[in-house]
Coordinates of C-alpha atoms in Angstrom, one line a residue:
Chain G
X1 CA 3.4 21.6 17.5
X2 CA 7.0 21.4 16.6
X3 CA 8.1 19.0 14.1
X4 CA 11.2 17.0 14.4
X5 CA 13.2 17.3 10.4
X6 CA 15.9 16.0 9.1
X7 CA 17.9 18.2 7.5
X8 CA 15.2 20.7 7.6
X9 CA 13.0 17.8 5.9
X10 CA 9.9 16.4 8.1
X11 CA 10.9 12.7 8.3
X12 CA 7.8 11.7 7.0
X13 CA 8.9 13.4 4.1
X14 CA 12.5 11.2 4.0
X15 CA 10.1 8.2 4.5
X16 CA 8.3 8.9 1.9
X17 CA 11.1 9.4 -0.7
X18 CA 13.2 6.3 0.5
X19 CA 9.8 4.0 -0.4
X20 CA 9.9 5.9 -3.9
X21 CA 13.2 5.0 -4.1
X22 CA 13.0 1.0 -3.4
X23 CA 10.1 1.1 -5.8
X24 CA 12.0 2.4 -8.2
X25 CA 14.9 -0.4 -7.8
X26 CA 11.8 -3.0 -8.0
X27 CA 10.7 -1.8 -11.5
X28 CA 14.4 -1.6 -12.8
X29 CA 14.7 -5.3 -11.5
X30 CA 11.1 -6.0 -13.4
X31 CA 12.7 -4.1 -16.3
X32 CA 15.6 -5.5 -16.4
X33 CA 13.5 -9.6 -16.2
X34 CA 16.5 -10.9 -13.9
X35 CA 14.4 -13.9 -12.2
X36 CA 15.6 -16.3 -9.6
X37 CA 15.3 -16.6 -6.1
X38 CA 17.7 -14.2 -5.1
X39 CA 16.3 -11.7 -7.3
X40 CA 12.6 -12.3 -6.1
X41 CA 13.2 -12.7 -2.6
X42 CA 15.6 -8.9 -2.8
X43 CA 12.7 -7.8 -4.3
X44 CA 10.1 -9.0 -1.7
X45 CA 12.7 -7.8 1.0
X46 CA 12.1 -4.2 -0.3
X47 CA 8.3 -4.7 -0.4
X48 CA 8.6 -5.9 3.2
X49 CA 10.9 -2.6 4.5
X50 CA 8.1 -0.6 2.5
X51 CA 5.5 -2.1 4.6
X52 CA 7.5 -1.7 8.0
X53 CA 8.1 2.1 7.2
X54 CA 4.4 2.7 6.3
X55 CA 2.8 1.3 9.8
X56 CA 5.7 2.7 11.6
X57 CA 5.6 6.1 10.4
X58 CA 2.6 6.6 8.2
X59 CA 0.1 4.5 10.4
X60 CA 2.1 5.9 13.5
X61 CA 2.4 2.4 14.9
X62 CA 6.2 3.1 15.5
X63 CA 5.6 4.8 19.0
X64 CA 2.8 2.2 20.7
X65 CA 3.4 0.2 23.4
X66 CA 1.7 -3.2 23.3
X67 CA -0.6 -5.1 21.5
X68 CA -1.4 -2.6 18.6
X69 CA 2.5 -2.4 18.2
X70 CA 2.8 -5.5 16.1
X71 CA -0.1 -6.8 14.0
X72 CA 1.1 -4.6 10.9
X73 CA 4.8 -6.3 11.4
X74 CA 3.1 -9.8 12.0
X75 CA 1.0 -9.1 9.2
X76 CA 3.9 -8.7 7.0
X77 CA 5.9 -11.9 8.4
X78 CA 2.8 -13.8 7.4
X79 CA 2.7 -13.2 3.6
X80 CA 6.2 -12.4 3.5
X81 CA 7.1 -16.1 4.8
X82 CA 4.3 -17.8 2.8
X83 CA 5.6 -16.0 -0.4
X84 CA 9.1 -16.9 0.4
X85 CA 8.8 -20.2 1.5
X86 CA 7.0 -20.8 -2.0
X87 CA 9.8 -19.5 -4.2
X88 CA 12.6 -21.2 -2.5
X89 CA 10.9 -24.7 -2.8
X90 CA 10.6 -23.8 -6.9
X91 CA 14.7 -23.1 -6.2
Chain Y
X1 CA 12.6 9.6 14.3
X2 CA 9.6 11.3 15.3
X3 CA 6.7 10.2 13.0
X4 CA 4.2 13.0 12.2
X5 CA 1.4 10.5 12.1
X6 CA 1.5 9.9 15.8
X7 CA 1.6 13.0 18.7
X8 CA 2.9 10.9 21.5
X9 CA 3.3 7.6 22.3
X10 CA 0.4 5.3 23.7
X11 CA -1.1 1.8 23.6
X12 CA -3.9 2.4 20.7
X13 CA -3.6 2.9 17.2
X14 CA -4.3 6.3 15.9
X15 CA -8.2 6.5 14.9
X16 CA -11.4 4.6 15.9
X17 CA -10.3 1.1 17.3
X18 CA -13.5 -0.9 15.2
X19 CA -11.5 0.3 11.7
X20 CA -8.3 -1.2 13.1
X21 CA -10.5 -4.9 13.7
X22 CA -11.7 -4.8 10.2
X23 CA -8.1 -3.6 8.5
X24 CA -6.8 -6.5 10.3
X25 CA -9.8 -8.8 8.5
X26 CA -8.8 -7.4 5.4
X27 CA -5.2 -7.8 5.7
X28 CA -6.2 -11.4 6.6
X29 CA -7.9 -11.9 3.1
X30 CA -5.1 -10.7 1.3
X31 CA -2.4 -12.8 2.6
X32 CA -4.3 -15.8 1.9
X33 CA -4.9 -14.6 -1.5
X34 CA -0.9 -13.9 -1.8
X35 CA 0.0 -17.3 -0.1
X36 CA -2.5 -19.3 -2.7
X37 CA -1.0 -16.9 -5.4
X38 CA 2.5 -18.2 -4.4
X39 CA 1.8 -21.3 -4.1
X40 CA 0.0 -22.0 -6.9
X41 CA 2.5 -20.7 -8.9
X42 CA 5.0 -23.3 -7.4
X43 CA 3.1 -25.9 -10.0
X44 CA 2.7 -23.3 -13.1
X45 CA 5.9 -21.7 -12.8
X46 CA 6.3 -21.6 -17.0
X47 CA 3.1 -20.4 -17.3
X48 CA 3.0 -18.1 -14.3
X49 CA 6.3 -16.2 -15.7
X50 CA 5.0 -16.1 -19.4
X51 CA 2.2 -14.5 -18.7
X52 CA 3.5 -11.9 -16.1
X53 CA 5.5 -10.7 -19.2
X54 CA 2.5 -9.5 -21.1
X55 CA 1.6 -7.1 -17.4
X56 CA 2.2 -3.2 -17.8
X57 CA 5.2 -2.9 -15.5
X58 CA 5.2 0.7 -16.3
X59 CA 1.4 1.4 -15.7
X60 CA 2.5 -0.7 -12.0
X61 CA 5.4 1.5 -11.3
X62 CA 3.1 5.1 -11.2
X63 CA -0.1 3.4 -9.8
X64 CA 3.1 2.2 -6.5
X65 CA 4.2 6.2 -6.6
X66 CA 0.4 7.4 -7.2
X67 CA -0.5 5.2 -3.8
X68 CA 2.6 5.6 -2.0
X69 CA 2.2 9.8 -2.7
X70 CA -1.4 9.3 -1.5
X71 CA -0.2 7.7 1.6
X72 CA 2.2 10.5 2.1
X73 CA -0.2 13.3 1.7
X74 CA -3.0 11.8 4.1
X75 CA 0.0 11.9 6.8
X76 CA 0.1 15.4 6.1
X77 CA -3.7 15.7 6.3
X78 CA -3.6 14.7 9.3
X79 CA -0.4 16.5 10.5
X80 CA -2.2 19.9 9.6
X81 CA -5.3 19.2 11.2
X82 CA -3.6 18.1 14.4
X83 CA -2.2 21.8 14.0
X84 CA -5.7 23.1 13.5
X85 CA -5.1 23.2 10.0
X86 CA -8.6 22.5 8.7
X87 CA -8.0 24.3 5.0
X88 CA -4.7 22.3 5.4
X89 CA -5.6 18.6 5.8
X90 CA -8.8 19.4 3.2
X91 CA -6.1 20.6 1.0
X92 CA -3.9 17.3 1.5
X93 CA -6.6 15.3 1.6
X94 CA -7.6 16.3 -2.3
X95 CA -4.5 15.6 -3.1
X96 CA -4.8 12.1 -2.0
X97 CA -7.8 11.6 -3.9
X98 CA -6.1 13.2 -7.1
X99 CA -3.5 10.7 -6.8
X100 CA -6.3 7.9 -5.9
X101 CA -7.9 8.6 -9.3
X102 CA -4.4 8.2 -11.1
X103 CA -4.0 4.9 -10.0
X104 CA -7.9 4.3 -11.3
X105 CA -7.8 5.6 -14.4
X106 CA -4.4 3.9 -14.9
X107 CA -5.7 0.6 -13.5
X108 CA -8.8 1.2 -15.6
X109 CA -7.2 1.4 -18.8
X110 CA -5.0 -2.0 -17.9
X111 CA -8.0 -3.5 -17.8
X112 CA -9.5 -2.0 -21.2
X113 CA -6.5 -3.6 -22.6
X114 CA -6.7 -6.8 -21.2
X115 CA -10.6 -7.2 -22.2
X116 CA -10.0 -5.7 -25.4
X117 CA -7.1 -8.8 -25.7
X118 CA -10.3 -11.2 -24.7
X119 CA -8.6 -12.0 -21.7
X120 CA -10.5 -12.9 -18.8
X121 CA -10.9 -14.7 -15.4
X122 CA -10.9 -17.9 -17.2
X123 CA -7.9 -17.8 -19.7
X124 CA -5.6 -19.3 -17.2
X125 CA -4.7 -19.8 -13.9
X126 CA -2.2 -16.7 -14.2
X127 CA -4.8 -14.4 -15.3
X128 CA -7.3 -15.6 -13.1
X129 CA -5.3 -14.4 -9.8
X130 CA -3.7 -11.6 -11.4
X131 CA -6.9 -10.3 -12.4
X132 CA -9.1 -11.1 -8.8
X133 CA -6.8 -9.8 -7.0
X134 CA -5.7 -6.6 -8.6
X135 CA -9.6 -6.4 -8.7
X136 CA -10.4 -6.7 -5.4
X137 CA -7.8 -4.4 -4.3
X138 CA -9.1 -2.0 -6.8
X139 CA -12.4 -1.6 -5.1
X140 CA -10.5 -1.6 -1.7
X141 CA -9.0 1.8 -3.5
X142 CA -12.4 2.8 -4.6
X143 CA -13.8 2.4 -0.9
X144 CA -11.1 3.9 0.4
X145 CA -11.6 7.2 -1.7
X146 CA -14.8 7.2 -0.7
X147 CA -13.6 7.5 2.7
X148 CA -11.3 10.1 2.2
X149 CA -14.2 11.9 0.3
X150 CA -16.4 12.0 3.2
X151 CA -13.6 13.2 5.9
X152 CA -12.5 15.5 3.7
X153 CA -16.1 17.2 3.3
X154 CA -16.4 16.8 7.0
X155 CA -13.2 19.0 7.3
X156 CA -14.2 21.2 5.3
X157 CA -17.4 22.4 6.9
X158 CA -15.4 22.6 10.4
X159 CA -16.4 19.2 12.0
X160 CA -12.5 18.4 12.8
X161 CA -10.0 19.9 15.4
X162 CA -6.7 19.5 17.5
X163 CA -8.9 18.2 20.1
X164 CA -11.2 15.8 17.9
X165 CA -10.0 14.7 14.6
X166 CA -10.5 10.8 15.2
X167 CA -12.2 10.8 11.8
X168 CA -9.4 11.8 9.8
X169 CA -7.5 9.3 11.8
X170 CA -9.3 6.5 11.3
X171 CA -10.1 7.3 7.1
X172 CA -6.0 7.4 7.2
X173 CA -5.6 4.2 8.7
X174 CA -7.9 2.5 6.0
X175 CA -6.0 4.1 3.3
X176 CA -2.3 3.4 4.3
X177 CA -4.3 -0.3 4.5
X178 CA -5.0 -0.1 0.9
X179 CA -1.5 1.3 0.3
X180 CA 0.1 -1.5 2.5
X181 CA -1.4 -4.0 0.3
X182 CA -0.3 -2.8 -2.7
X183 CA 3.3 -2.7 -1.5
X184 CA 3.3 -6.4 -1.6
X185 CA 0.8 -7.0 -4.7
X186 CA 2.8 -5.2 -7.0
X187 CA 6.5 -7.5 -6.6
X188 CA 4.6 -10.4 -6.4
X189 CA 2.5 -9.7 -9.6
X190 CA 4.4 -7.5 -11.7
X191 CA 8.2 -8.5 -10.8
X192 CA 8.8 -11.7 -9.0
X193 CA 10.0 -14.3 -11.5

């Protein structure tokens, strides 16, 4: 089966390193104790691009048609709003 | 971008269909348990943020690369045995157990640390959610290994091919569940102030 790379990388393999990567960013954030709602809800953002990458590429949602296309993307929208919604009414 | 988890494109999720209704029943508990966390927190914001300072953020940030690498090598697992790769995905698959028992002994010793602090479910709200739910996923990864433990021996003594490999499909799709989770556990928990 041929596999389709990116620069001679399998993209699952450039997946993986960009959700490495906004991990990293979230720790330096932690690190560095910056607090706020912009600085949680950047934060959350990342988690939520994390997320989308892993269903569409890891769980192989990306290329269904249909029903099982979304619940991983709704799923995300759920939490994601319910966690946002409660740090903007702290402010 | 082609993904290697998925061959071609289609209407059903990779793996057995029944583990795709129970990941979505799990998914379901932990979003209520994040919304409650959030909003909880919303009247015990003080207390929330002191507390979240005394967390490990450095035993959180390798247990998020140990998962995310485990994730990564179970797409390879099943990349190889969709090539007929059966030495392959067992190989990938140990390695995804290797970096499951990173994140337990790492979790594990957070824990020892906590206890040995006399902290427990009923020091304060904080603690209470940080430590059910950290817990809870915990034995999600424990299940999950499991899992991953059984397709792998399955692979190994042959019982998977191009042709039939649904098994290491559907152990996938539970882990890159317990993964998933994590993804959003560990800003809420560890960073979100």
């Amino acid at each position: 089966m041929k596999k389709r790379t990116v620069l001679g990388i399998r993209a699952c393999t450039w997946v993986w390193l960009l959700m490495m990567s906004l991990t990293l960013i979230t720790y330096l954030i932690g690190q560095v104790g910056v607090g706020g709602v912009s600085a949680s809800l950047t934060v959350l953002g990342f988690a939520l691009i994390k997320g989308q990458m892993l269903g569409d590429y890891f769980m192989g949602l990306k290329r269904l048609s249909g029903f099982w296309r979304w619940p991983v993307s709704l799923w995300l929208f759920l939490p994601g709003g319910l966690i946002s919604a409660a740090f903007m009414l702290v402010g | 971008m082609q993904t290697d988890a998925v061959v071609e494109s289609g209407k059903y999720p990779p793996g057995d269909l029944a583990i795709w209704v129970f990941i979505l029943a799990e998914l379901g508990a932990f979003a209520a348990f994040f919304g409650s966390y959030a909003f909880t927190r919303m009247k015990n914001v003080e207390l929330f943020n002191h507390y979240q300072m005394t967390l490990d953020k450095d035993a959180a940030l390798i247990n998020t690369f140990a998962l995310i690498t485990s994730s990564y090598f179970v797409v390879r697992a099943v990349a190889a045995i969709r090539d007929s790769d059966s030495r392959g995905c067992v190989r990938w698959l140990v390695a995804a157990l290797v970096m499951g028992a990173i994140f337990l002994v790492v979790k594990s010793q957070e824990y020892a640390h906590h206890i040995g602090e006399g902290i427990t479910l009923s020091t304060n709200t904080f603690y209470m959610f940080y430590l059910s739910l950290t817990f809870f996923h915990f034995m999600h990864v424990i299940m999950g290994m499991v899992i991953l433990a059984a397709v792998a021996v399955k692979a190994k003594r042959g019982c998977y091919s191009a042709e039939q490999h649904t098994g290491v499909e559907t152990g996938a799709s539970y882990w890159h569940m317990v993964d998933l989770v994590w993804l959003i556990l560990f800003p809420l928990v560890y960073v979100m102030r």
